[in-house]
Coordinates of C-alpha atoms in Angstrom, one line a residue:
X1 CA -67.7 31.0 68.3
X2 CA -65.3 28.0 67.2
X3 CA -66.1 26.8 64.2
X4 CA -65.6 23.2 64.9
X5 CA -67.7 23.7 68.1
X6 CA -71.0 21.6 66.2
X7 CA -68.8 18.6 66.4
X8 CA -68.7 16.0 69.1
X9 CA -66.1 16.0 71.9
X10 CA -63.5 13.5 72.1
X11 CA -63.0 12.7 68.7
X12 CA -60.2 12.5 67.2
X13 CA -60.1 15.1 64.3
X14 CA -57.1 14.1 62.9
X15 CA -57.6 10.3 62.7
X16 CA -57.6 8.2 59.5
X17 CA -59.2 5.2 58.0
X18 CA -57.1 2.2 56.9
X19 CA -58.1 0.9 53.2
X20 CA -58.2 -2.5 52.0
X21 CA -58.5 -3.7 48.5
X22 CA -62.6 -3.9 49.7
X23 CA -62.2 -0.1 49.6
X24 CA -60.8 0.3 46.4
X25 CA -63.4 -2.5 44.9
X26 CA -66.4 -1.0 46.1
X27 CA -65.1 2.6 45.3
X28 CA -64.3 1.6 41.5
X29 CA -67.9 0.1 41.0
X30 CA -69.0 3.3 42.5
X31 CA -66.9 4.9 39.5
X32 CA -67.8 2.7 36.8
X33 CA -71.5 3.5 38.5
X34 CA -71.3 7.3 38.0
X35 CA -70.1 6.5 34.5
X36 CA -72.8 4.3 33.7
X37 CA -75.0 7.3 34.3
X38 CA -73.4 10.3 32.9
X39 CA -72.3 8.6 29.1
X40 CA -76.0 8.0 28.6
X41 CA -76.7 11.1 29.9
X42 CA -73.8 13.2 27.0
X43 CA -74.7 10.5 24.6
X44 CA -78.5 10.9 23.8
X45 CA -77.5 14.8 22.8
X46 CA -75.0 13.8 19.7
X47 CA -77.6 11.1 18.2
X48 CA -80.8 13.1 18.9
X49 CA -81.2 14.7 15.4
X50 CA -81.0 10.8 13.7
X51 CA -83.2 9.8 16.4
X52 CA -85.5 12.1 15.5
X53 CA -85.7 11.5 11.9
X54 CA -85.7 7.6 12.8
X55 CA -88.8 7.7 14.8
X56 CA -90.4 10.2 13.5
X57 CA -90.6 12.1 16.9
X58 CA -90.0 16.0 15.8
X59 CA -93.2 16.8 17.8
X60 CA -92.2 15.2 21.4
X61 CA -88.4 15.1 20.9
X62 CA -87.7 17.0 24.5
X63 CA -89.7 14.6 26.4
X64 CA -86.4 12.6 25.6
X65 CA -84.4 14.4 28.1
X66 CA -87.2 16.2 30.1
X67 CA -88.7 12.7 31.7
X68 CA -85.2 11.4 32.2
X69 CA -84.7 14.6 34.2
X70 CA -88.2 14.5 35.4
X71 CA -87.7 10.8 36.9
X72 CA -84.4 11.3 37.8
X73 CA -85.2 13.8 39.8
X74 CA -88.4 12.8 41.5
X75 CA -86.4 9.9 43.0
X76 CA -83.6 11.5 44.5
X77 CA -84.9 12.6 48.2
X78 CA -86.7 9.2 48.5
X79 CA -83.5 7.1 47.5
X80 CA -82.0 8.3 50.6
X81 CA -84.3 7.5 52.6
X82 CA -84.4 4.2 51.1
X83 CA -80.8 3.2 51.8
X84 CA -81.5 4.6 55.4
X85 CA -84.2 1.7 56.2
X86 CA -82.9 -0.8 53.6
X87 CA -79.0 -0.3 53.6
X88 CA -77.3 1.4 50.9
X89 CA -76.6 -1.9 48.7
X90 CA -79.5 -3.6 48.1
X91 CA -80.9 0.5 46.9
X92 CA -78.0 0.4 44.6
X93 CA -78.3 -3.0 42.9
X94 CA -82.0 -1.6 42.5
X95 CA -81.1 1.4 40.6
X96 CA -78.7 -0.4 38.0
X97 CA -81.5 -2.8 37.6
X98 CA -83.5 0.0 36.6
X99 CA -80.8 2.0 34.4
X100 CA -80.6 -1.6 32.6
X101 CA -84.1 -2.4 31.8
X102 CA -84.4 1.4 30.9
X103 CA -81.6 0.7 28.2
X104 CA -83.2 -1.8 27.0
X105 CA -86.4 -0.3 26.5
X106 CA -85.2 2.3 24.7
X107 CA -82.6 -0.2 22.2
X108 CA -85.7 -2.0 21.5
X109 CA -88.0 1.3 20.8
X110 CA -90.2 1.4 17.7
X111 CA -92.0 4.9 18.5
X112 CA -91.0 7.6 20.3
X113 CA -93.4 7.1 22.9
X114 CA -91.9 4.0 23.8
X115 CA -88.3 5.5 23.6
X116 CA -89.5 7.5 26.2
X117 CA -91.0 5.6 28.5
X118 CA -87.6 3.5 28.8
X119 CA -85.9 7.2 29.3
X120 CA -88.5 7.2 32.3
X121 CA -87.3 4.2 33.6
X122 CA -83.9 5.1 32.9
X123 CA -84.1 8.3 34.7
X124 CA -85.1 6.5 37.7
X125 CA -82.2 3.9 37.7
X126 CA -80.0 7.1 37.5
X127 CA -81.1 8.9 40.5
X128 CA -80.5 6.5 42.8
X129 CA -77.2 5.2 41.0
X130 CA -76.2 9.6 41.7
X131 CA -77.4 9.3 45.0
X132 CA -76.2 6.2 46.7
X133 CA -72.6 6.7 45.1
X134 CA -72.5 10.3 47.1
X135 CA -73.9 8.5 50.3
X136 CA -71.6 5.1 50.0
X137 CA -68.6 7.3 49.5
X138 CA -69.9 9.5 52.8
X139 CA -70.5 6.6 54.8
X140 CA -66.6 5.0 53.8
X141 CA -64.7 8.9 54.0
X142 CA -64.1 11.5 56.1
X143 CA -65.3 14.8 54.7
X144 CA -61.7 16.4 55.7
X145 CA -60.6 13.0 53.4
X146 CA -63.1 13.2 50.7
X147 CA -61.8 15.9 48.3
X148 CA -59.9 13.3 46.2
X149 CA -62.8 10.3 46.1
X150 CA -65.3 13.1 44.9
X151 CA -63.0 14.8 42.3
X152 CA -62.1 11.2 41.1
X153 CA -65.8 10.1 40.5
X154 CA -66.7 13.8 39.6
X155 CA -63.4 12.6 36.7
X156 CA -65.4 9.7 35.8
X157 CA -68.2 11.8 35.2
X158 CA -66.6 14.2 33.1
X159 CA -64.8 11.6 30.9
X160 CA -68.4 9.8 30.1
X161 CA -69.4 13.2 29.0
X162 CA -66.4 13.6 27.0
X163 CA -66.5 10.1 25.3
X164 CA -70.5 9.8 25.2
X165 CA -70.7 12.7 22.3
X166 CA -67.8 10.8 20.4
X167 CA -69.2 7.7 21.0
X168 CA -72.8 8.6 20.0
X169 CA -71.4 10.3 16.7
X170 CA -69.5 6.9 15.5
X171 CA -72.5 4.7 16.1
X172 CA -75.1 7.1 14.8
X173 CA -73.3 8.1 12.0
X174 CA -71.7 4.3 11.2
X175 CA -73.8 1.7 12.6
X176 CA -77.2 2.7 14.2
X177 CA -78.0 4.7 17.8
X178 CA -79.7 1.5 18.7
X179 CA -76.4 -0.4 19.0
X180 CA -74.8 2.8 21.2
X181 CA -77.8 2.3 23.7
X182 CA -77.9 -1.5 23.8
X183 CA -74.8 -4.0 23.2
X184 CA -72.2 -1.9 23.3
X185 CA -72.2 0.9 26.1
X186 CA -74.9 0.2 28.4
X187 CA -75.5 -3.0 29.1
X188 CA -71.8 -4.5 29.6
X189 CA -71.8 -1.3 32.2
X190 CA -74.2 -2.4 33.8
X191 CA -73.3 -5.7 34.3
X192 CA -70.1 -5.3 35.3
X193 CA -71.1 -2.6 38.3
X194 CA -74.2 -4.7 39.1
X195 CA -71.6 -8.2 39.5
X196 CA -69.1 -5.9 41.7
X197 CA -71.6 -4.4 43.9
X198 CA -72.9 -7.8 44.5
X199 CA -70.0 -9.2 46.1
X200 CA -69.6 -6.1 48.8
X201 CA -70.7 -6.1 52.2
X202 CA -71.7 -3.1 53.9
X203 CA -73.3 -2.3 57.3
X204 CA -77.0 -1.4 57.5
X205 CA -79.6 -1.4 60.4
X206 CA -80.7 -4.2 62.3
X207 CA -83.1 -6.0 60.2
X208 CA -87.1 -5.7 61.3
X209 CA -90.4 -6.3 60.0
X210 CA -91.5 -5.0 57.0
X211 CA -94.4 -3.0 58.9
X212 CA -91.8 -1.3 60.8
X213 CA -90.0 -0.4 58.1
X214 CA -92.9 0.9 56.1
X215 CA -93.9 2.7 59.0
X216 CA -90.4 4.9 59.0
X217 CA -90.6 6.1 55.8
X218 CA -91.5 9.6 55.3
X219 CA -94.9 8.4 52.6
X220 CA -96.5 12.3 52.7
X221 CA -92.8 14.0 52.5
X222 CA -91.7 12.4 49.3
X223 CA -95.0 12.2 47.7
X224 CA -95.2 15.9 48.2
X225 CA -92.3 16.1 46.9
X226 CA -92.3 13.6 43.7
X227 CA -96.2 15.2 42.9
X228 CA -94.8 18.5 43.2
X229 CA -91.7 18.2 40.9
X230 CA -93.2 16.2 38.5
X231 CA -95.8 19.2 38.1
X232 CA -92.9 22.0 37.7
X233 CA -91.3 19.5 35.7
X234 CA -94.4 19.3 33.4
X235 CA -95.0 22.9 32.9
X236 CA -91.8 23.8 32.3
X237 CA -91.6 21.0 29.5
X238 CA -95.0 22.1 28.0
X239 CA -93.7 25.4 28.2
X240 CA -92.7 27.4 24.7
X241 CA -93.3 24.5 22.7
X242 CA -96.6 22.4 23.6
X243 CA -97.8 25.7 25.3
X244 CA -96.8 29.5 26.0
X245 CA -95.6 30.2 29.1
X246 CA -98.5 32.6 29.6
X247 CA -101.4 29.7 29.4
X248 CA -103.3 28.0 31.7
X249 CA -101.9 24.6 30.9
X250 CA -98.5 26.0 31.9
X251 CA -99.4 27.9 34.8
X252 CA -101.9 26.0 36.6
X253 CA -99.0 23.1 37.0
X254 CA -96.3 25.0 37.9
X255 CA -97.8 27.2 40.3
X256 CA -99.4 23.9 41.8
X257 CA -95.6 22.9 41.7
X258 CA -94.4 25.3 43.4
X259 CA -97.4 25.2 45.8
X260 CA -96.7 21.9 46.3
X261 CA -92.6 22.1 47.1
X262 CA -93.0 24.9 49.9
X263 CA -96.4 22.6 51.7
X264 CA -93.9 20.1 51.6
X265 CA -91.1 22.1 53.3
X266 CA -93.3 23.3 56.0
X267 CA -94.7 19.6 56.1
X268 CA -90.9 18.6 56.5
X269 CA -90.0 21.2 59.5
X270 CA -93.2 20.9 61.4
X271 CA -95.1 17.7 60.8
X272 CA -93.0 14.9 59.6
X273 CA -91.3 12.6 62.4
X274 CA -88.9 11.1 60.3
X275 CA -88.3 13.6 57.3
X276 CA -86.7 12.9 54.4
X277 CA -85.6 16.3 54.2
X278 CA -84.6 17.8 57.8
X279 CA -84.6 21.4 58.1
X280 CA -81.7 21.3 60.0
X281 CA -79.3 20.4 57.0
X282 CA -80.4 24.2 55.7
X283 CA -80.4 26.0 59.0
X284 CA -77.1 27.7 58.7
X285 CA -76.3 29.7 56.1
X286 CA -73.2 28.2 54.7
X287 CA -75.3 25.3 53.9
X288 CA -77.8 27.1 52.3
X289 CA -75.6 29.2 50.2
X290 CA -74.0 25.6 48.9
X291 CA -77.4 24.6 48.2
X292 CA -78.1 28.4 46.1
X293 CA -74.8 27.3 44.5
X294 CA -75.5 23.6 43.9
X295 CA -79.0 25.2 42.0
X296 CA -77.3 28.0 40.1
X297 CA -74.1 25.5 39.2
X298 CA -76.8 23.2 37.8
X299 CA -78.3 25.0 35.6
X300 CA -75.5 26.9 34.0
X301 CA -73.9 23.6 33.3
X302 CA -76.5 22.0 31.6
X303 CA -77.6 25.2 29.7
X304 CA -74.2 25.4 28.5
X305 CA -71.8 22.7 29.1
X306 CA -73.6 19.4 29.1
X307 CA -72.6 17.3 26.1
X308 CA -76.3 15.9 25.1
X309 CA -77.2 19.9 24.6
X310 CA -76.1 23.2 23.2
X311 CA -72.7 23.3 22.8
X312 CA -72.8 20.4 19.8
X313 CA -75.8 22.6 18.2
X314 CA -73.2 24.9 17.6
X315 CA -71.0 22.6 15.8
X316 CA -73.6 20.9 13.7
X317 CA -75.7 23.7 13.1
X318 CA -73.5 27.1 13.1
X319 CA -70.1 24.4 11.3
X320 CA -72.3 21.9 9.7
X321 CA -70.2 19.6 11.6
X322 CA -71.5 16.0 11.6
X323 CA -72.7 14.2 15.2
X324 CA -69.1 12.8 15.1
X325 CA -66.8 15.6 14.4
X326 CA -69.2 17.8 17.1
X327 CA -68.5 15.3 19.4
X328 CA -64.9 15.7 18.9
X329 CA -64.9 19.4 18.8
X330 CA -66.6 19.4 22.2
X331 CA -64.2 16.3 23.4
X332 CA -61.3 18.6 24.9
X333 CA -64.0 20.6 26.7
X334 CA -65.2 17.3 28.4
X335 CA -61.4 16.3 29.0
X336 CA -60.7 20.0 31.1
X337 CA -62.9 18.9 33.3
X338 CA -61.4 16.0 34.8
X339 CA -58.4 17.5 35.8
X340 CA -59.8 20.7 37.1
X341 CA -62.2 18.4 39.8
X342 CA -59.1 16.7 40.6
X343 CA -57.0 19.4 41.8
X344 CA -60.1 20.8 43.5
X345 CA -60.2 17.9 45.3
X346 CA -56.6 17.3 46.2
X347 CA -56.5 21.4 47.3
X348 CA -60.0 21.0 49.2
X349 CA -58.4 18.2 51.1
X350 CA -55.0 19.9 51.9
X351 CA -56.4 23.7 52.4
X352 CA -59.6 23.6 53.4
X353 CA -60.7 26.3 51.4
X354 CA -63.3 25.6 49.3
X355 CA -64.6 29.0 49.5
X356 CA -61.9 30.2 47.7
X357 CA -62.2 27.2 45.0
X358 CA -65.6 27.9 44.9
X359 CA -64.7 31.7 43.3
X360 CA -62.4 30.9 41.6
X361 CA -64.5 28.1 39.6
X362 CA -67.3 30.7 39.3
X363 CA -65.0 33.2 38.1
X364 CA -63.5 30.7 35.2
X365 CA -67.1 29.9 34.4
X366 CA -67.8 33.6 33.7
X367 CA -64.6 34.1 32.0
X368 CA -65.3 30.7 29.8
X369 CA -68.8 31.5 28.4
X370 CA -67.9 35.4 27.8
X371 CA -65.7 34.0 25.4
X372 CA -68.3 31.9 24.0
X373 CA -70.2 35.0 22.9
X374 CA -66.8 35.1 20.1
X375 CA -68.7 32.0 18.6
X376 CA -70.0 33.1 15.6
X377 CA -70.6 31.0 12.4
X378 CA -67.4 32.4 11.1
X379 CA -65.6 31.8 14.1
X380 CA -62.4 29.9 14.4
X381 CA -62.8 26.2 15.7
X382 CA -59.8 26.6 18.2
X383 CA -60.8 30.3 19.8
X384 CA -64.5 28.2 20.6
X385 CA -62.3 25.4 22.1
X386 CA -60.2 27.7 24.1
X387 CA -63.4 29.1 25.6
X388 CA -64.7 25.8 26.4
X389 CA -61.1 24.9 28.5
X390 CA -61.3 28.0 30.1
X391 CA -65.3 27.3 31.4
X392 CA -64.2 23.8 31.8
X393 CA -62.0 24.6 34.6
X394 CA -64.9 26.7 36.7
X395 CA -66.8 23.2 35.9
X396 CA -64.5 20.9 37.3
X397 CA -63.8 23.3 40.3
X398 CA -67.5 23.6 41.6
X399 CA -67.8 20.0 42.1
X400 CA -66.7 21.5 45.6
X401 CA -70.0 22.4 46.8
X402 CA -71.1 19.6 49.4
X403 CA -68.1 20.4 51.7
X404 CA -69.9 24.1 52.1
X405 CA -73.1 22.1 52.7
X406 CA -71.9 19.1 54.7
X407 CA -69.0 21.1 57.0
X408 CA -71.0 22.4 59.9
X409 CA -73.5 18.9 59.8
X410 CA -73.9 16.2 62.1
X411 CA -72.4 13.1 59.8
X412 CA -75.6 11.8 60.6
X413 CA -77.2 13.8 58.3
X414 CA -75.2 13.0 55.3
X415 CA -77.6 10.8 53.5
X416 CA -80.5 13.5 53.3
X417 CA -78.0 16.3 53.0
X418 CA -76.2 14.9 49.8
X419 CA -79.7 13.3 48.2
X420 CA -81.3 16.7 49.1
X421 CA -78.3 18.4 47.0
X422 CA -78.8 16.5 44.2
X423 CA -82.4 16.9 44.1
X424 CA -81.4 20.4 44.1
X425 CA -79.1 20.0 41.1
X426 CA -81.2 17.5 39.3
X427 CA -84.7 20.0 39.8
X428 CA -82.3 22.9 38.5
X429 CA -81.5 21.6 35.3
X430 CA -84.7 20.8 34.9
X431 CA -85.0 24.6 34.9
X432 CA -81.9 24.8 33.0
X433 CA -83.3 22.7 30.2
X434 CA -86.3 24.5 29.7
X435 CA -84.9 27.6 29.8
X436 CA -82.2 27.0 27.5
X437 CA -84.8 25.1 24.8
X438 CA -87.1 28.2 25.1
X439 CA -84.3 30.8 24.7
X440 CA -83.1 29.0 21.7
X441 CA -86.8 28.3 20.4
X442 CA -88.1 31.2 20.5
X443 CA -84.9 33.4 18.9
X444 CA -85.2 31.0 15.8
X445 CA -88.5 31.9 15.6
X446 CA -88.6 35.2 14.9
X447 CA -84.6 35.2 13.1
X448 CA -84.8 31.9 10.8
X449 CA -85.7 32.8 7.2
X450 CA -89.4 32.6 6.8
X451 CA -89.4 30.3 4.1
X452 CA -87.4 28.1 6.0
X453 CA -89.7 28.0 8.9
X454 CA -92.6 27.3 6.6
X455 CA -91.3 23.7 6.7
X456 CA -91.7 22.9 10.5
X457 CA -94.9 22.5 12.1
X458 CA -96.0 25.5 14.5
X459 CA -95.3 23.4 18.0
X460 CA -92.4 21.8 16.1
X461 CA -89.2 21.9 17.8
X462 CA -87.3 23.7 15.5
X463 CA -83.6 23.4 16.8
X464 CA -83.3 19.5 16.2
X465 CA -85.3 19.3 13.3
X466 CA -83.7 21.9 11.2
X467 CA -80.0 20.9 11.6
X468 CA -80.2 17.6 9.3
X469 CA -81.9 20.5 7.0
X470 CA -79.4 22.9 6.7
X471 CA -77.0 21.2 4.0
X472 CA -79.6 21.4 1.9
X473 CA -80.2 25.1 1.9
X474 CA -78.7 27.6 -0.9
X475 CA -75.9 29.2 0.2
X476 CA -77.6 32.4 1.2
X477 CA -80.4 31.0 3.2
X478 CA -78.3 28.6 5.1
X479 CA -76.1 31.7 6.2
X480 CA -78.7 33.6 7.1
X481 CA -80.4 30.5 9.3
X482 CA -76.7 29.8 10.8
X483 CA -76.5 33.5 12.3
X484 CA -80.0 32.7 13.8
X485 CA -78.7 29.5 15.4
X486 CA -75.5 31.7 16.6
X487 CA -77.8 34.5 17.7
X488 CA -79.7 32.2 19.7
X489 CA -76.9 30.3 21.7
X490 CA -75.3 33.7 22.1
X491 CA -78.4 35.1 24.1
X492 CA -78.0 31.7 25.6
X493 CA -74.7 32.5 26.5
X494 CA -75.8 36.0 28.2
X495 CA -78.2 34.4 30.5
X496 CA -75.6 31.7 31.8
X497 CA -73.4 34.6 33.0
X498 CA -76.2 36.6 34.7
X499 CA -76.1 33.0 36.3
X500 CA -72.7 32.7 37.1
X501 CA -72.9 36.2 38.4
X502 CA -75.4 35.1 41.2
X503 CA -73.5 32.5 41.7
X504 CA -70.6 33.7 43.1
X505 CA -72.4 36.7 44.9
X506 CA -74.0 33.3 46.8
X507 CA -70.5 32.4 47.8
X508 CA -70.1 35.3 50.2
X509 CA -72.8 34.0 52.8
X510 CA -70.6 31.3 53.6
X511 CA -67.8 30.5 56.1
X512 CA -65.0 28.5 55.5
X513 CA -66.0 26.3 58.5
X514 CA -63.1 23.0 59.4
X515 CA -63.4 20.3 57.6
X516 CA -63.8 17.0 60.1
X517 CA -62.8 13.5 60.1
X518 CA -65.8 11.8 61.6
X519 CA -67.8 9.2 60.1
X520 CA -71.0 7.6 60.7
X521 CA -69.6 4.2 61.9
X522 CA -73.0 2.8 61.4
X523 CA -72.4 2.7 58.0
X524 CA -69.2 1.6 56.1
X525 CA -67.8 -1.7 54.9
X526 CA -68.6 -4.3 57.3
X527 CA -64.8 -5.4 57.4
X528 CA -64.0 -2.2 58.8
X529 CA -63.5 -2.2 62.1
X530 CA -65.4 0.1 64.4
X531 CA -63.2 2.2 66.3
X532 CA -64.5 5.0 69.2
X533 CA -61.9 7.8 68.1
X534 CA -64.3 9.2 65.0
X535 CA -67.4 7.1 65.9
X536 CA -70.7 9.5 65.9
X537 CA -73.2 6.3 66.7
X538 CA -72.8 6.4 70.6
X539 CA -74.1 10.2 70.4
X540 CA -77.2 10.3 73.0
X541 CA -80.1 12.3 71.5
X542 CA -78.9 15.1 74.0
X543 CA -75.5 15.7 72.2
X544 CA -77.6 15.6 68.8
X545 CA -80.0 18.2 69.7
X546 CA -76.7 20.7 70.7
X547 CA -74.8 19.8 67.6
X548 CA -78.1 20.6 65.6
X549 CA -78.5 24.1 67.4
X550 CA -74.7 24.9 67.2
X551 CA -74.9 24.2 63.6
X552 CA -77.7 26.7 63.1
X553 CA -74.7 29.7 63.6
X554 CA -73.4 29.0 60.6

């Protein structure tokens, strides 16, 4: 079968879309957007340990990333639907709204329950920021165009997580982390993306009644879904340090979870009239395997690679290096990145191929953290920075993985295909998270000198709190705890390429199906004029139903 036979007839597949200086405008607030998101995201890693020792908060320091991640993801499949009834603007003014008051909340914290409740609201403001820049893009670009726009915002990305760590270390370690969160990072960002989305126009639905509206959304779907995720995301942030795995508290919630996510799968294929998650955007098998890949992807890089997590615990705690000096350390690392998602793009959008970018960025990955086993306390700094370029590159190259999912799909679909995949990668490191803590917990445990762990309550994190300790030591204890903490990251470091490994097996389910040039031209900048040669709106119902079981070859 033709692979480009799931696309509608008469288009033109080679035709391209003039840009204005309202394209680049909206597209730069869509950067600045994405950046917004990801330097409070690297940030909060670097100044965790002072946070910690500010407010007192060694007992419930993960809940500082988990209900970010929690939130975060909870919100992603209903944002799309969102900017399908209420247009994509008025969701994304909503979300920065959200990140900003979040900020806020947090700059202003005096406990660490308070702290987190603004990383709740925070979390929530990010998820639809994430998804409405993927869909804004998808609505403005062809996917056989989009290679460059998503390797330039996936650059954005990766320079907020290069800079956040950096930035984090000068302000904790020479002002205050309250100053990073409020005046001087957040808070101008937000402003400045929330003025420029204000002044775009994009198209959206005809307006009705707020009944009719109500009555569209999906309300059993995505509280299925939000119940359900906040219960995995519950147990698996209870679980190793509030709770073993083995107890009931952990169990009863994620198996309810779980429960939960599949009743609202079947709910989705069978039941729902308007689901926020369609079956059909995972009815071929390319899709699905870039969804397997979106999942894996996510939680490697946030085990390993994400700035706020374990890659500055080596620094500060294996080194002794301060937040600062980690933050530069793990700066080039950030830097790779940016480059790497660029020429993925570029190639993607030239070749085609993003199967073979895919392997080759799963391949770097594995190549990049077996290295990473070298880093020992006695290590060299630079042979630990190679290894970090070298995974770097598999970083930047699997930002590739919507075109797998999005190539044999009606255009249609690309609002709950792209908030689908990053609920995907969002719920994954979740996953990735709790894994990684727990691996790391649980080593120190049992390797850390006992006299050492004497000082740390038992459901104490130990990673965070015992790193502003470690200066203090004699010589010979803090040795011996600095090969724990290598130990630790180094069966860290094992897992992540069993991950990788599974990874790239996943790539081999799909086809390298076309890349199109259609577009929604319901959606769009509303100075854009609406031509017939790659419009998919006229579709009858008919022609939608064919494209969807065409699409289910692949």
């Amino acid at each position: 079968m033709d692979s480009t036979a799931h696309l509608p007839e008469g288009h033109d597949s080679d035709s391209k879309q003039s840009r204005g200086w309202k394209f680049w405008l909206i597209f730069v607030s869509l950067c600045a957007s994405v950046f917004l998101s990801a330097l409070d995201l690297s940030s909060v890693g670097t100044a965790l340990p002072v946070i910690v020792n500010e407010l007192h908060g060694e007992d419930s320091f993960a809940w500082v990333s988990a209900v970010y991640t929690l939130t975060c993801t909870a919100i992603l499949p209903l944002s799309g639907q969102l900017a399908d009834i209420w247009g994509r603007r008025v969701i994304l003014l909503s979300a920065i709204f959200l990140f900003a008051l979040g900020s806020v909340i947090c700059a202003t914290a005096s406990s660490m329950n308070i702290l987190i409740g603004g990383r709740a609201v925070q979390g929530m403001g990010s998820g639809g920021i994430q998804s409405l820049v993927a869909i804004i893009i998808a609505d403005m670009v062809t996917l056989k165009e989009r290679g460059l726009f998503i390797s330039l915002t996936g650059a954005a990305y990766s320079i907020a997580t290069a800079v956040g760590p950096f930035i984090a270390g000068v302000f904790s370690q020479k002002v205050t982390w309250r100053w990073q969160v409020r005046h001087h990072i957040n808070l101008p960002l937000c402003g400045l993306a929330f003025s420029v989305v204000s002044l775009i126009r994009l198209r959206k639905p005809p307006v009705e009644s707020i009944r009719k509206q109500l009555a569209v959304l999906d309300w059993i779907g995505n509280a299925a879904i939000m119940g359900s995720t906040v219960s995995c995301v519950l147990a698996v942030t209870w679980a190793g340090f509030s709770f073993p795995w083995a107890s009931v508290q952990v169990l009863a919630p994620l198996i309810c979870g779980v429960f939960g996510l599949v009743a609202a799968l079947i709910y989705e294929t069978w039941f729902a009239t308007n689901p926020c998650v369609p079956i059909v955007i995972m009815s071929n098998r390319t899709s699905l395997s870039g969804y397997f890949g979106t999942f894996t992807h996510g939680m490697v890089s946030i085990i390993v690679f994400c700035g706020y997590s374990h890659v500055p615990l080596y620094f500060q705690a294996c080194k002794l290096a301060s937040p600062l000096r980690s933050g530069l350390y793990f700066f080039p690392m950030a830097v790779m990145i940016s480059p790497a998602a660029i020429i993925q793009g570029i190639t993607i959008s030239k070749t085609g191929n993003y199967r073979l970018v895919s392997v080759l960025g799963w391949v770097s990955m594995l190549v990049g953290i077996g290295l990473l086993m070298l880093a020992t306390p006695s290590a060299n700094i630079g042979v630990v920075i190679v290894a970090q370029l070298v995974a770097a590159v598999g970083v930047g190259l699997l930002y590739c993985t919507q075109f797998s999912i999005l190539a044999p799909l009606d255009p249609r679909l690309n609002s709950q295909a792209l908030a689908f995949l990053l609920f995907l990668r969002s719920f994954s490191q979740t996953w990735g998270v709790a894994v990684g803590a727990t691996i790391i917990q649980n080593h120190l445990k049992h390797h850390l000198p006992v006299e050492f762990l004497a000082r740390f309550a038992p459901k104490q994190d130990i990673a965070y709190s015992a790193v502003p300790l470690l200066k203090s030591l004699s010589p010979s204890l803090r040795a011996e705890a600095q090969e724990a903490f290598s130990g630790s990251l180094r069966l860290l470091w094992i897992v992540s390429m069993a991950l990788c490994g599974i990874g790239l097996l996943s790539v081999a389910f799909q086809k390298n199906i076309p890349l199109h040039r259609l577009r929604d031209e319901r959606r769009g900048l509303e100075s854009a004029p609406v031509t017939t040669e790659n419009q998919v709106e006229g579709l009858d119902d008919e022609q939608h139903e064919k494209d969807e079981v065409v699409a289910k070859n692949y």
